[in-house]
Short mmCIF file of C-alpha atoms in Angstrom, two decimals:
data_model
loop_
_atom_site.label_atom_id
_atom_site.label_comp_id
_atom_site.label_asym_id
_atom_site.label_seq_id
_atom_site.Cartn_x
_atom_site.Cartn_y
_atom_site.Cartn_z
CA MET A 1 0.00 0.00 0.00
CA GLY A 2 1.31 3.43 -0.94
CA ASN A 3 1.57 6.35 1.42
CA ILE A 4 -1.87 7.61 2.43
CA SER A 5 -1.00 11.14 1.26
CA GLU A 6 -0.97 9.81 -2.31
CA PHE A 7 -4.67 8.94 -2.12
CA GLY A 8 -7.71 11.07 -2.78
CA ARG A 9 -10.55 11.24 -0.29
CA LEU A 10 -14.17 10.29 0.03
CA VAL A 11 -16.55 13.08 1.12
CA LEU A 12 -20.03 12.21 2.42
CA LEU A 13 -22.45 15.02 1.64
CA GLY A 14 -25.29 15.96 3.99
CA VAL A 15 -27.87 16.83 1.33
CA PRO A 16 -30.93 18.99 2.14
CA LEU A 17 -34.03 16.93 2.99
CA GLY A 18 -36.12 19.02 0.65
CA ASN A 19 -35.42 22.71 1.14
CA PRO A 20 -32.32 23.70 -0.89
CA GLY A 21 -31.85 26.66 1.45
CA ASP A 22 -30.45 24.19 3.99
CA ALA A 23 -27.42 23.43 1.79
CA SER A 24 -24.13 24.30 3.47
CA ASP A 25 -21.28 26.23 1.89
CA ARG A 26 -19.12 23.10 2.17
CA LEU A 27 -21.71 21.11 0.23
CA ARG A 28 -21.66 23.70 -2.55
CA GLU A 29 -17.86 23.82 -2.61
CA THR A 30 -17.50 20.04 -2.67
CA LEU A 31 -19.99 19.61 -5.52
CA ALA A 32 -18.17 22.31 -7.48
CA THR A 33 -14.68 20.80 -7.02
CA ALA A 34 -15.03 17.00 -6.68
CA ASP A 35 -13.53 14.84 -9.41
CA VAL A 36 -16.40 12.35 -9.16
CA VAL A 37 -19.89 12.74 -7.68
CA ALA A 38 -21.68 9.47 -6.95
CA ALA A 39 -25.40 10.18 -6.60
CA GLU A 40 -28.30 7.99 -5.49
CA ASP A 41 -30.41 9.72 -8.14
CA THR A 42 -28.56 11.74 -10.77
CA ARG A 43 -31.73 13.60 -11.75
CA ARG A 44 -32.26 14.82 -8.19
CA LEU A 45 -28.62 15.85 -8.03
CA ALA A 46 -29.03 17.87 -11.24
CA ARG A 47 -32.13 19.55 -9.81
CA LEU A 48 -30.26 20.39 -6.59
CA ALA A 49 -27.39 21.90 -8.59
CA ARG A 50 -29.87 24.08 -10.51
CA ASP A 51 -31.53 25.19 -7.27
CA LEU A 52 -28.13 26.08 -5.81
CA GLU A 53 -27.06 27.77 -9.07
CA ILE A 54 -23.82 25.81 -9.25
CA THR A 55 -22.14 23.75 -11.95
CA ILE A 56 -20.78 20.29 -11.22
CA PRO A 57 -17.69 19.87 -13.43
CA GLY A 58 -16.74 16.41 -12.16
CA ARG A 59 -17.93 13.08 -13.53
CA ILE A 60 -21.41 12.20 -12.25
CA ILE A 61 -22.35 8.54 -11.81
CA SER A 62 -25.35 6.82 -10.30
CA TYR A 63 -24.76 4.94 -7.06
CA PHE A 64 -27.82 3.30 -5.55
CA GLU A 65 -28.88 0.06 -3.89
CA GLY A 66 -29.08 -1.83 -7.16
CA ASN A 67 -25.56 -1.05 -8.41
CA GLU A 68 -23.47 -0.10 -5.37
CA GLU A 69 -21.83 -3.52 -5.08
CA ARG A 70 -20.72 -3.39 -8.72
CA ARG A 71 -19.58 0.24 -8.68
CA THR A 72 -17.78 0.34 -5.33
CA PRO A 73 -14.51 -1.22 -6.59
CA ASP A 74 -14.27 1.36 -9.41
CA LEU A 75 -14.81 4.21 -6.98
CA VAL A 76 -12.16 2.83 -4.63
CA ASP A 77 -9.75 2.61 -7.57
CA ALA A 78 -10.46 6.28 -8.34
CA LEU A 79 -9.83 7.19 -4.71
CA ARG A 80 -6.55 5.27 -4.67
CA SER A 81 -5.55 7.14 -7.83
CA GLY A 82 -5.96 10.47 -6.07
CA ALA A 83 -9.51 11.48 -6.98
CA VAL A 84 -11.84 13.34 -4.64
CA VAL A 85 -15.12 11.42 -4.68
CA ALA A 86 -18.28 12.98 -3.26
CA LEU A 87 -21.22 10.78 -2.29
CA ALA A 88 -24.74 12.25 -2.29
CA THR A 89 -28.04 10.55 -1.52
CA ASP A 90 -31.53 11.94 -2.13
CA GLY A 91 -31.52 13.64 1.27
CA GLY A 92 -29.65 13.53 4.55
CA MET A 93 -26.39 11.73 5.27
CA PRO A 94 -25.19 8.81 3.12
CA SER A 95 -25.14 5.35 4.76
CA VAL A 96 -27.96 6.21 7.21
CA SER A 97 -30.58 3.84 5.72
CA ASP A 98 -29.25 4.96 2.32
CA PRO A 99 -26.41 3.82 0.04
CA GLY A 100 -22.96 4.61 1.38
CA TYR A 101 -21.89 2.17 4.07
CA ARG A 102 -20.41 -0.27 1.54
CA LEU A 103 -18.26 2.47 -0.03
CA VAL A 104 -17.22 3.92 3.33
CA ARG A 105 -16.10 0.49 4.54
CA ALA A 106 -14.26 -0.27 1.29
CA ALA A 107 -12.48 3.10 1.34
CA LEU A 108 -11.39 2.68 4.95
CA ASP A 109 -10.16 -0.85 4.24
CA ALA A 110 -8.10 0.56 1.36
CA GLY A 111 -6.56 3.20 3.63
CA VAL A 112 -8.36 6.08 1.93
CA PRO A 113 -9.36 9.12 4.03
CA VAL A 114 -13.11 9.53 4.58
CA THR A 115 -14.65 12.81 5.70
CA ALA A 116 -18.03 14.53 5.60
CA ALA A 117 -19.67 17.82 4.80
CA PRO A 118 -22.37 17.35 7.43
CA GLY A 119 -25.85 18.67 6.95
CA PRO A 120 -29.53 17.96 7.57
CA SER A 121 -30.63 14.71 9.18
CA ALA A 122 -34.20 13.41 9.07
CA VAL A 123 -33.51 11.42 12.26
CA THR A 124 -32.57 14.31 14.53
CA THR A 125 -34.93 16.78 12.83
CA ALA A 126 -37.94 14.53 13.43
CA LEU A 127 -36.79 13.74 16.95
CA ALA A 128 -36.55 17.42 17.85
CA LEU A 129 -39.95 18.22 16.31
CA SER A 130 -41.77 15.24 17.81
CA GLY A 131 -42.16 16.70 21.28
CA LEU A 132 -40.98 13.38 22.73
CA PRO A 133 -37.94 12.89 25.02
CA THR A 134 -34.65 13.50 23.20
CA ASP A 135 -32.07 12.76 25.90
CA ARG A 136 -31.78 9.09 24.90
CA PHE A 137 -32.94 7.63 21.60
CA CYS A 138 -32.21 4.83 19.15
CA PHE A 139 -32.58 4.72 15.37
CA GLU A 140 -34.19 1.57 13.97
CA GLY A 141 -34.19 2.48 10.27
CA PHE A 142 -36.89 0.83 8.15
CA PRO A 143 -38.93 -1.88 9.93
CA PRO A 144 -39.07 -5.29 8.23
CA ARG A 145 -41.34 -5.28 5.19
CA SER A 146 -43.15 -8.55 5.89
CA GLY A 147 -45.91 -8.38 8.45
CA GLY A 148 -44.72 -11.35 10.50
CA ALA A 149 -41.12 -10.17 10.76
CA ARG A 150 -42.27 -6.63 11.52
CA ARG A 151 -44.59 -7.72 14.35
CA SER A 152 -41.86 -9.94 15.78
CA ARG A 153 -39.39 -7.05 15.78
CA PHE A 154 -41.86 -4.71 17.46
CA ARG A 155 -42.55 -7.24 20.20
CA VAL A 156 -38.84 -7.25 21.00
CA LEU A 157 -38.73 -3.43 21.01
CA ALA A 158 -41.84 -3.00 23.18
CA ALA A 159 -39.81 -2.74 26.40
CA GLU A 160 -37.19 -0.33 24.95
CA GLU A 161 -37.10 2.73 27.23
CA ARG A 162 -35.37 5.07 24.76
CA THR A 163 -37.33 7.10 22.20
CA LEU A 164 -37.44 5.16 18.92
CA VAL A 165 -37.02 6.63 15.43
CA PHE A 166 -38.04 4.76 12.28
CA PHE A 167 -38.19 5.46 8.57
CA GLU A 168 -41.19 4.07 6.68
CA ALA A 169 -42.63 4.08 3.17
CA PRO A 170 -46.03 5.77 2.68
CA HIS A 171 -47.73 2.58 1.44
CA ARG A 172 -46.68 0.67 4.59
CA ILE A 173 -47.15 3.33 7.27
CA ALA A 174 -50.75 2.37 8.14
CA ALA A 175 -49.85 -1.30 8.70
CA THR A 176 -46.72 -0.33 10.63
CA LEU A 177 -48.65 1.98 12.95
CA ALA A 178 -51.28 -0.71 13.55
CA ASP A 179 -48.57 -3.26 14.40
CA LEU A 180 -46.86 -0.77 16.71
CA ALA A 181 -50.15 -0.06 18.51
CA ASP A 182 -50.65 -3.80 19.03
CA ALA A 183 -47.10 -4.35 20.32
CA PHE A 184 -46.56 -1.14 22.31
CA GLY A 185 -50.12 -0.33 23.33
CA ALA A 186 -52.56 2.04 21.62
CA GLY A 187 -51.84 4.80 24.13
CA ARG A 188 -48.06 5.07 23.51
CA PRO A 189 -47.27 8.66 22.38
CA ALA A 190 -45.80 9.02 18.89
CA ALA A 191 -45.37 11.44 16.00
CA VAL A 192 -45.51 10.99 12.24
CA CYS A 193 -43.18 13.52 10.60
CA ARG A 194 -43.92 13.91 6.90
CA GLU A 195 -42.13 15.88 4.18
CA LEU A 196 -39.68 17.50 6.60
CA THR A 197 -38.45 20.97 5.53
CA LYS A 198 -40.65 20.87 2.41
CA THR A 199 -43.65 22.99 1.46
CA TYR A 200 -46.18 20.50 2.82
CA GLU A 201 -44.33 19.57 6.01
CA GLU A 202 -46.68 17.94 8.51
CA ILE A 203 -46.11 16.70 12.07
CA VAL A 204 -48.97 14.63 13.51
CA ARG A 205 -48.54 14.01 17.25
CA ARG A 206 -51.01 11.47 18.68
CA PRO A 207 -51.07 8.11 20.52
CA LEU A 208 -50.26 5.12 18.32
CA GLY A 209 -53.85 3.90 18.19
CA GLU A 210 -55.09 7.26 16.90
CA LEU A 211 -52.23 7.52 14.42
CA ALA A 212 -53.05 4.05 13.07
CA ALA A 213 -56.67 5.12 12.48
CA TRP A 214 -55.51 8.42 10.93
CA ALA A 215 -53.17 6.66 8.49
CA ALA A 216 -55.77 4.02 7.59
CA ASP A 217 -58.28 6.77 6.75
CA GLY A 218 -56.03 8.20 4.03
CA GLU A 219 -52.53 7.10 3.01
CA PRO A 220 -50.01 9.84 3.97
CA ARG A 221 -47.69 10.77 1.12
CA GLY A 222 -44.05 11.74 0.92
CA GLU A 223 -40.99 10.93 3.00
CA ILE A 224 -41.98 9.74 6.49
CA THR A 225 -40.01 9.60 9.73
CA LEU A 226 -41.80 8.05 12.69
CA VAL A 227 -40.90 8.84 16.32
CA VAL A 228 -42.29 6.70 19.16
CA ALA A 229 -41.94 7.28 22.90
CA GLY A 230 -39.99 4.70 24.85
CA ALA A 231 -41.58 2.36 27.38
CA ASP A 232 -42.27 3.74 30.85
CA PRO A 233 -40.20 1.48 33.15
CA ALA A 234 -42.48 2.21 36.11
CA ALA A 235 -45.58 1.19 34.19
CA ALA A 236 -44.21 -1.54 31.97
CA PRO A 237 -45.45 -5.02 32.92
CA ARG A 238 -43.31 -8.11 32.61
CA PRO A 239 -42.97 -8.91 28.90
CA SER A 240 -45.16 -11.73 27.66
CA ASP A 241 -43.66 -15.17 27.13
CA GLU A 242 -44.09 -14.61 23.38
CA VAL A 243 -42.00 -11.43 23.50
CA LEU A 244 -39.30 -13.16 25.56
CA ARG A 245 -39.14 -16.14 23.20
CA ALA A 246 -38.90 -13.80 20.21
CA ALA A 247 -36.03 -11.92 21.87
CA VAL A 248 -34.10 -15.13 22.51
CA THR A 249 -34.75 -16.36 18.96
CA GLU A 250 -33.52 -13.07 17.51
CA ARG A 251 -30.20 -13.36 19.33
CA GLU A 252 -29.81 -17.01 18.32
CA THR A 253 -30.45 -16.05 14.70
CA ALA A 254 -27.71 -13.42 15.03
CA GLY A 255 -25.25 -16.13 16.09
CA SER A 256 -25.50 -16.40 19.88
CA SER A 257 -25.72 -19.76 21.58
CA ARG A 258 -29.00 -20.58 23.35
CA ARG A 259 -27.29 -20.16 26.72
CA ASP A 260 -25.81 -16.75 25.85
CA ALA A 261 -29.08 -15.58 24.29
CA ILE A 262 -31.03 -16.47 27.43
CA THR A 263 -28.47 -14.71 29.62
CA ALA A 264 -28.56 -11.55 27.49
CA VAL A 265 -32.36 -11.38 27.37
CA ALA A 266 -32.68 -12.04 31.11
CA THR A 267 -30.26 -9.18 31.78
CA GLU A 268 -32.08 -6.85 29.36
CA TYR A 269 -35.47 -7.41 31.00
CA GLY A 270 -34.26 -7.69 34.58
CA LEU A 271 -35.32 -11.32 34.95
CA ARG A 272 -33.72 -14.23 36.70
CA ARG A 273 -32.03 -16.52 34.20
CA ARG A 274 -33.74 -19.62 35.55
CA ASP A 275 -37.16 -18.00 35.17
CA LEU A 276 -36.47 -17.16 31.53
CA TYR A 277 -35.06 -20.66 30.97
CA ALA A 278 -38.40 -22.05 32.17
CA VAL A 279 -40.18 -19.90 29.57
CA ILE A 280 -37.94 -21.14 26.77
CA HIS A 281 -37.95 -24.74 28.02
CA PRO A 282 -41.28 -25.23 29.78
CA PRO A 283 -41.37 -28.37 31.95
CA THR A 284 -43.12 -31.30 30.33
CA ALA A 285 -45.98 -32.95 32.13
CA PRO A 286 -45.22 -36.43 33.45
CA PRO A 287 -46.89 -39.26 31.57
CA ALA A 288 -50.27 -40.28 32.96
#
């Protein structure tokens, strides 16, 4: 490997969520000077450049979920040859539920410097606007698409005490809210944040049960970020056996042994290990 100073650099661009007025000076400068701009949607990038009244002289290529595996090696080669490569998604920071992680990891593995021109984030913007606690939160990205996997995941998250942030597609938001209301309780506070920073921005703050009915009455459109209050530890009952079994199964699927999975779940929910073991391995009745 050559000296790192011989390499170019990868710049992750925090692209406006919708309002071009949120573009930073560093974003403008990087777009105007990068050798290569890899964009999730080249048409959106062209529209952004027009809105910002800048010209992008570098080579523009598409870089999205369907081609990122194929195009990453070429971009790494360009970086190793000294090129400055900028990565732009449709909005927000690359690699946060958007293309980018694969390229970041490949660049770091190749010894190439990676930096960012930070900018808007749908996660923290929605969190701040939700009116829900912001001191501790976790980002869950997009929930599973299939109903069964989604409901299973929500059962595991039902006891999470931190505020939860999700992304969701408009055509799935009604089903997702209904599943959340079932798993978390219809009264759990939440907020649907739609079209953040855009002309038709809308923040709907209601309990999950009411939000599920609202979404079912008419499919919300646009980009959606969902914020859900964490569980109240003082009010939260012991998780159901079904939730506990799902939590153990999830850890086993991720590679943990049954013993380690039971220990981790017992610790997470404040249970005695032997009590959880009895849930996972219920005693069999003696033969009559």
